Coordinates of C-alpha atoms in Angstrom, one line a residue:
M5 CA 0.0 0.2 0.0
A6 CA 1.7 3.0 -1.4
D7 CA 0.3 5.7 1.3
A8 CA 0.5 3.5 4.2
I9 CA 1.5 5.1 7.5
L10 CA 2.1 1.9 9.3
K11 CA 3.5 -1.5 7.9
V12 CA 3.6 -4.6 9.7
E13 CA 5.7 -7.4 8.2
A14 CA 5.7 -11.0 9.7
L15 CA 5.2 -9.9 13.2
T16 CA 5.8 -12.5 15.9
K17 CA 5.5 -12.5 19.6
Y18 CA 6.4 -15.6 21.5
F19 CA 6.2 -15.9 25.3
P20 CA 8.2 -18.5 27.2
S21 CA 6.0 -20.9 29.1
K22 CA 7.2 -23.9 31.2
K23 CA 5.1 -27.2 31.1
G24 CA 4.8 -27.1 34.8
I25 CA 6.5 -25.8 38.2
L26 CA 8.8 -28.8 38.5
S27 CA 9.7 -29.2 34.9
S28 CA 12.8 -27.6 33.3
R29 CA 11.1 -28.1 29.9
K30 CA 10.8 -24.6 28.2
E31 CA 8.0 -24.3 25.8
K32 CA 6.5 -21.1 23.7
V33 CA 3.1 -19.3 23.7
H34 CA 2.6 -18.7 20.1
A35 CA 0.7 -15.2 21.0
V36 CA 1.2 -13.6 17.5
D37 CA 2.5 -15.7 14.6
H38 CA 4.0 -14.2 11.3
I39 CA 1.2 -11.7 10.8
S40 CA 1.5 -8.7 8.0
F41 CA -0.8 -5.8 7.3
D42 CA -0.7 -2.1 6.3
I43 CA -2.8 0.9 7.6
K44 CA -3.2 3.9 5.3
K45 CA -3.1 7.5 6.4
G46 CA -6.5 8.6 7.8
E47 CA -7.6 4.9 7.8
T48 CA -9.2 2.9 10.9
L49 CA -8.4 -0.9 10.7
G50 CA -10.4 -2.7 12.9
L51 CA -8.9 -5.8 14.6
V52 CA -11.2 -8.3 15.6
G53 CA -11.1 -11.9 17.3
E54 CA -11.9 -13.9 20.2
S55 CA -10.0 -13.3 23.7
G56 CA -6.8 -14.9 23.5
C57 CA -6.2 -14.4 19.8
G58 CA -3.6 -12.1 19.9
K59 CA -4.9 -8.8 19.0
S60 CA -3.8 -6.6 22.4
T61 CA -0.4 -8.4 21.8
T62 CA -0.2 -7.2 18.2
G63 CA -1.0 -3.4 19.3
M64 CA 1.5 -3.9 22.0
A65 CA 4.3 -5.1 19.9
I66 CA 3.8 -2.5 17.2
L67 CA 4.6 0.2 20.0
R68 CA 7.1 -1.8 21.2
L69 CA 5.6 -1.8 25.0
I70 CA 6.6 -5.5 24.5
E71 CA 9.4 -6.4 22.3
P72 CA 8.6 -8.6 19.2
T73 CA 10.1 -12.0 18.7
A74 CA 10.7 -11.4 14.9
G75 CA 9.1 -9.3 12.3
E76 CA 9.3 -5.8 10.9
V77 CA 7.2 -2.7 11.9
W78 CA 7.5 0.3 9.8
F79 CA 5.8 3.7 11.0
E80 CA 6.2 6.1 7.8
D81 CA 9.9 5.9 7.0
K82 CA 11.1 4.6 10.4
L83 CA 12.0 0.9 11.2
V84 CA 10.2 1.1 14.4
T85 CA 11.7 -2.6 15.7
A86 CA 15.2 -1.1 14.9
L87 CA 14.9 2.0 16.7
D88 CA 17.3 2.7 20.0
K89 CA 15.6 3.9 23.4
K90 CA 16.2 7.5 22.5
S91 CA 14.7 7.3 18.8
L92 CA 11.8 5.3 20.1
R93 CA 11.1 7.8 22.8
S94 CA 10.9 10.7 20.3
L95 CA 8.4 8.3 18.1
R96 CA 6.2 8.1 20.9
K97 CA 5.0 11.6 20.0
E98 CA 3.7 10.1 16.8
I99 CA 2.2 6.9 18.1
Q100 CA -0.1 6.7 21.3
I101 CA -2.3 4.1 22.8
V102 CA -5.7 4.3 24.7
F103 CA -5.9 1.4 26.9
Q104 CA -9.0 -1.2 27.4
D105 CA -9.4 -0.3 31.2
P106 CA -9.8 3.4 32.3
Y107 CA -9.5 2.5 36.0
S108 CA -6.4 0.7 36.0
S109 CA -4.7 2.9 33.3
L110 CA -5.0 6.2 35.0
N111 CA -2.6 7.0 38.1
G112 CA -5.0 7.4 41.0
R113 CA -2.1 9.9 42.9
M114 CA -2.5 12.2 40.0
T115 CA -4.8 14.7 39.0
A116 CA -6.6 14.5 35.7
G117 CA -4.7 17.8 34.6
D118 CA -1.3 16.3 35.6
I119 CA -2.1 12.7 34.0
V120 CA -2.9 14.6 30.7
G121 CA -0.2 17.0 30.8
E122 CA 2.6 14.5 32.1
A123 CA 3.5 13.9 28.4
L124 CA 3.9 17.3 27.8
F125 CA 6.4 17.7 30.6
I126 CA 8.4 14.4 29.7
H127 CA 8.8 15.4 26.2
K128 CA 9.5 19.2 27.2
T129 CA 6.9 20.3 24.6
A130 CA 5.1 22.8 26.8
K131 CA 5.5 24.0 30.8
G132 CA 4.0 26.5 33.1
R133 CA 1.3 28.5 31.3
E134 CA 1.4 27.1 28.0
K135 CA 1.2 23.4 29.3
R136 CA -2.2 24.7 31.5
E137 CA -3.6 26.1 28.4
R138 CA -3.0 23.0 26.4
V139 CA -4.4 20.8 29.1
A140 CA -7.5 22.9 29.3
Y141 CA -7.8 22.6 25.6
L142 CA -7.7 19.0 25.5
F143 CA -10.3 18.5 28.0
E144 CA -12.6 20.8 26.0
T145 CA -11.6 18.7 22.9
V146 CA -12.9 15.3 24.7
G147 CA -16.0 17.0 26.2
L148 CA -14.9 17.8 29.7
P149 CA -15.0 20.9 31.4
P150 CA -11.5 22.2 31.9
E151 CA -11.9 23.0 35.6
H152 CA -12.3 19.3 36.1
A153 CA -8.5 19.0 35.6
R154 CA -8.3 19.6 39.6
R155 CA -9.9 16.3 40.3
Y156 CA -8.7 12.8 40.6
P157 CA -9.2 9.7 38.6
H158 CA -11.8 8.1 41.4
E159 CA -14.0 11.2 41.1
F160 CA -14.9 10.5 37.6
S161 CA -17.1 7.9 36.0
G162 CA -15.8 5.2 33.5
G163 CA -16.7 7.2 30.3
Q164 CA -15.2 10.3 31.7
R165 CA -11.8 8.5 32.8
Q166 CA -11.8 7.2 29.0
R167 CA -12.2 10.8 27.8
I168 CA -9.2 11.5 30.2
A169 CA -7.3 8.7 28.5
I170 CA -8.1 10.0 25.0
A171 CA -6.9 13.5 26.0
R172 CA -3.7 12.1 27.5
A173 CA -3.3 10.3 24.0
L174 CA -3.9 13.5 22.0
A175 CA -1.5 15.5 24.3
L176 CA 1.5 15.2 21.7
N177 CA -0.5 15.5 18.5
P178 CA 0.2 11.9 17.4
K179 CA -0.4 10.6 13.9
L180 CA -1.4 7.0 14.7
V181 CA -3.3 5.9 17.8
V182 CA -3.6 2.4 18.9
A183 CA -7.0 2.0 20.6
D184 CA -6.9 -1.4 22.6
E185 CA -10.6 -2.3 23.3
P186 CA -11.2 1.6 24.4
V187 CA -15.0 1.0 24.9
S188 CA -15.4 -2.5 26.2
A189 CA -15.4 -1.7 30.1
L190 CA -18.4 1.1 29.2
D191 CA -22.0 0.8 29.2
V192 CA -23.6 0.6 25.7
S193 CA -24.7 4.0 26.0
I194 CA -21.6 5.5 27.0
Q195 CA -19.7 3.4 24.3
A196 CA -21.8 5.2 21.6
Q197 CA -20.4 8.5 23.1
V198 CA -16.8 7.5 23.2
L199 CA -16.9 6.0 19.6
T200 CA -18.3 9.4 18.3
L201 CA -16.0 11.2 20.0
L202 CA -13.0 9.3 18.3
E203 CA -14.8 9.5 15.2
D204 CA -14.9 13.2 15.4
L205 CA -11.2 13.7 16.7
Q206 CA -10.0 11.5 13.9
R207 CA -11.7 14.2 11.3
E208 CA -10.6 17.2 13.1
F209 CA -6.9 16.0 13.8
K210 CA -6.5 13.6 10.6
L211 CA -5.7 10.6 12.9
T212 CA -4.9 6.9 11.7
Y213 CA -6.7 4.2 14.3
L214 CA -5.8 0.8 14.7
F215 CA -9.1 -0.1 16.4
I216 CA -8.7 -3.5 18.6
S217 CA -11.9 -5.1 19.9
H218 CA -13.7 -8.3 20.2
D219 CA -17.2 -6.9 19.3
L220 CA -18.3 -7.0 15.7
S221 CA -21.0 -4.4 15.9
V222 CA -18.3 -1.7 17.4
V223 CA -15.8 -2.5 14.7
E224 CA -18.3 -2.4 12.2
H225 CA -19.4 1.1 13.1
I226 CA -16.0 2.6 13.1
S227 CA -13.8 0.8 10.8
D228 CA -13.0 1.2 7.2
R229 CA -11.2 -2.1 7.0
V230 CA -11.2 -5.1 9.0
A231 CA -8.9 -7.9 9.9
V232 CA -10.0 -11.0 11.7
M233 CA -7.6 -13.1 13.9
Y234 CA -7.6 -16.4 15.3
L235 CA -5.0 -17.9 17.4
G236 CA -2.1 -15.5 16.5
K237 CA -3.0 -15.8 12.5
I238 CA -5.1 -13.3 10.3
V239 CA -7.3 -15.2 8.7
E240 CA -9.6 -12.6 6.8
M241 CA -9.1 -9.2 5.9
A242 CA -11.3 -6.7 3.5
P243 CA -13.2 -3.5 3.4
K244 CA -16.0 -3.4 6.0
R245 CA -18.9 -3.6 3.8
M246 CA -17.2 -6.5 1.7
L247 CA -16.2 -8.5 4.8
Y248 CA -19.6 -7.9 6.7
N249 CA -21.9 -8.8 3.5
N250 CA -19.8 -11.4 2.1
P251 CA -17.4 -13.0 4.5
K252 CA -15.4 -15.8 3.0
H253 CA -13.4 -17.5 6.0
P254 CA -15.4 -19.9 8.1
Y255 CA -14.3 -18.6 11.3
T256 CA -15.3 -15.1 10.2
E257 CA -18.8 -16.4 9.0
A258 CA -19.3 -18.2 12.5
L259 CA -18.4 -14.8 14.2
L260 CA -20.8 -12.9 12.1
S261 CA -23.5 -15.4 12.7
A262 CA -23.4 -15.1 16.3
A263 CA -23.4 -11.2 16.6
P264 CA -26.8 -9.9 17.3
I265 CA -29.2 -8.0 15.0
P266 CA -31.3 -5.0 16.5
D267 CA -34.3 -6.2 14.5
P268 CA -36.5 -8.9 16.2
N269 CA -37.9 -9.9 12.9
I270 CA -34.6 -10.7 11.3
K271 CA -33.2 -14.1 12.2
R272 CA -29.8 -15.2 11.2
N273 CA -28.8 -18.9 10.8
R274 CA -26.6 -19.5 13.5
I275 CA -23.1 -21.3 13.0
I276 CA -22.0 -23.5 16.2
L277 CA -18.3 -24.3 16.0
T278 CA -17.5 -27.6 17.6
G279 CA -14.7 -27.9 20.2
D280 CA -12.4 -25.5 22.0
V281 CA -10.0 -22.9 21.0
P282 CA -6.5 -25.1 20.7
S283 CA -3.7 -24.0 23.2
P284 CA -1.5 -21.5 21.9
I285 CA 1.3 -23.2 23.1
H286 CA 0.6 -26.4 20.8
P287 CA -1.3 -24.6 18.0
P288 CA -2.6 -27.2 15.3
T289 CA -0.3 -28.0 12.2
G290 CA -1.9 -26.7 9.0
C291 CA -4.8 -24.3 9.3
R292 CA -4.8 -23.1 12.9
F293 CA -8.7 -23.3 12.4
H294 CA -9.0 -26.7 11.1
T295 CA -9.8 -28.5 14.4
R296 CA -13.2 -26.6 14.5
C297 CA -13.9 -25.9 10.7
P298 CA -17.0 -27.3 9.6
I299 CA -15.8 -27.4 6.1
R300 CA -12.1 -28.7 6.4
V301 CA -10.6 -31.0 4.1
N302 CA -7.3 -33.3 4.4
D303 CA -5.1 -30.5 3.3
C304 CA -6.1 -28.5 6.2
N305 CA -4.6 -30.8 8.5
V306 CA -0.8 -30.5 7.3
I307 CA -0.5 -27.4 4.9
E308 CA -0.9 -23.9 6.5
P309 CA -2.9 -21.8 4.1
R310 CA -1.5 -18.3 2.8
L311 CA -3.4 -15.2 3.2
E312 CA -4.3 -14.3 -0.4
E313 CA -6.4 -12.0 -2.4
V314 CA -9.8 -13.9 -3.7
A315 CA -11.1 -10.2 -4.6
P316 CA -9.8 -6.7 -4.7
G317 CA -8.8 -5.6 -1.3
H318 CA -10.3 -9.0 0.3
Q319 CA -7.8 -11.5 1.6
V320 CA -8.4 -14.6 2.9
S321 CA -6.5 -17.7 4.5
C322 CA -8.3 -21.1 3.5
H323 CA -7.5 -23.5 1.2
L324 CA -11.1 -23.8 0.0
K325 CA -11.6 -20.2 -0.8
N326 CA -8.6 -19.3 -2.5

């Protein structure tokens, strides 16, 4: 993708694991396993999948909040995975993250204003009156009264806390924001408000989002393209309308069949997957999904399918759909 702001190539993250307390045998958790994708400027890419599929690990590895095991991450012309500490710190101005839990992600001993303004202090971009004015502007931008900057996190609701987290992420005028399940801990009515805020901010500040979620309806609302993950692999990626209207991978079909429809007169044929999600320590050979796939063939057991384009912009990792 020529105008991509972010390029992820064969990104991999394994976590060490021991078989048991008394065992010396070392094993690996295959959290993210050789995934590749691009995000173009101003776009929102939704990353969706079941809990434990590697979505959040992908976001953290891109920012190097955890170190990737292998692969490359390019942000504009910078190879993020090769930056030293000083260069990586400078890059933080351009890439920020909004975490899932608005309660644990804010320091309860700091005022909301100090939390939002901390990045300005660390990066020495504003101080004194200029810093206070910037913090007040950020509070107004996310829909909070500037005078609330003197309050502490426990004095805010969950939705207000997440607005503070968003303001903190915007403090340094980033180009890319990784939103890691930013509304999953909020009530449904508050979710809608925060999603609308994120969309408004994207238009105002020309932001690019990697939006991570397990909620298909939320991803459908905010994303331009959607990537579906299963057990550390991307199994399908397509423009939003194409994926939701014509899913190709059997896992995507099963996910969409379970999504509720806000109309009692419309019924969807539910696809029930058999078996449990395999262990990421010992992922299945061949296609990761073959142990639960209703249309598997013999090749699925031993040959890993590649993510290939089946229509313009629509990529699928499936032997029967490629």
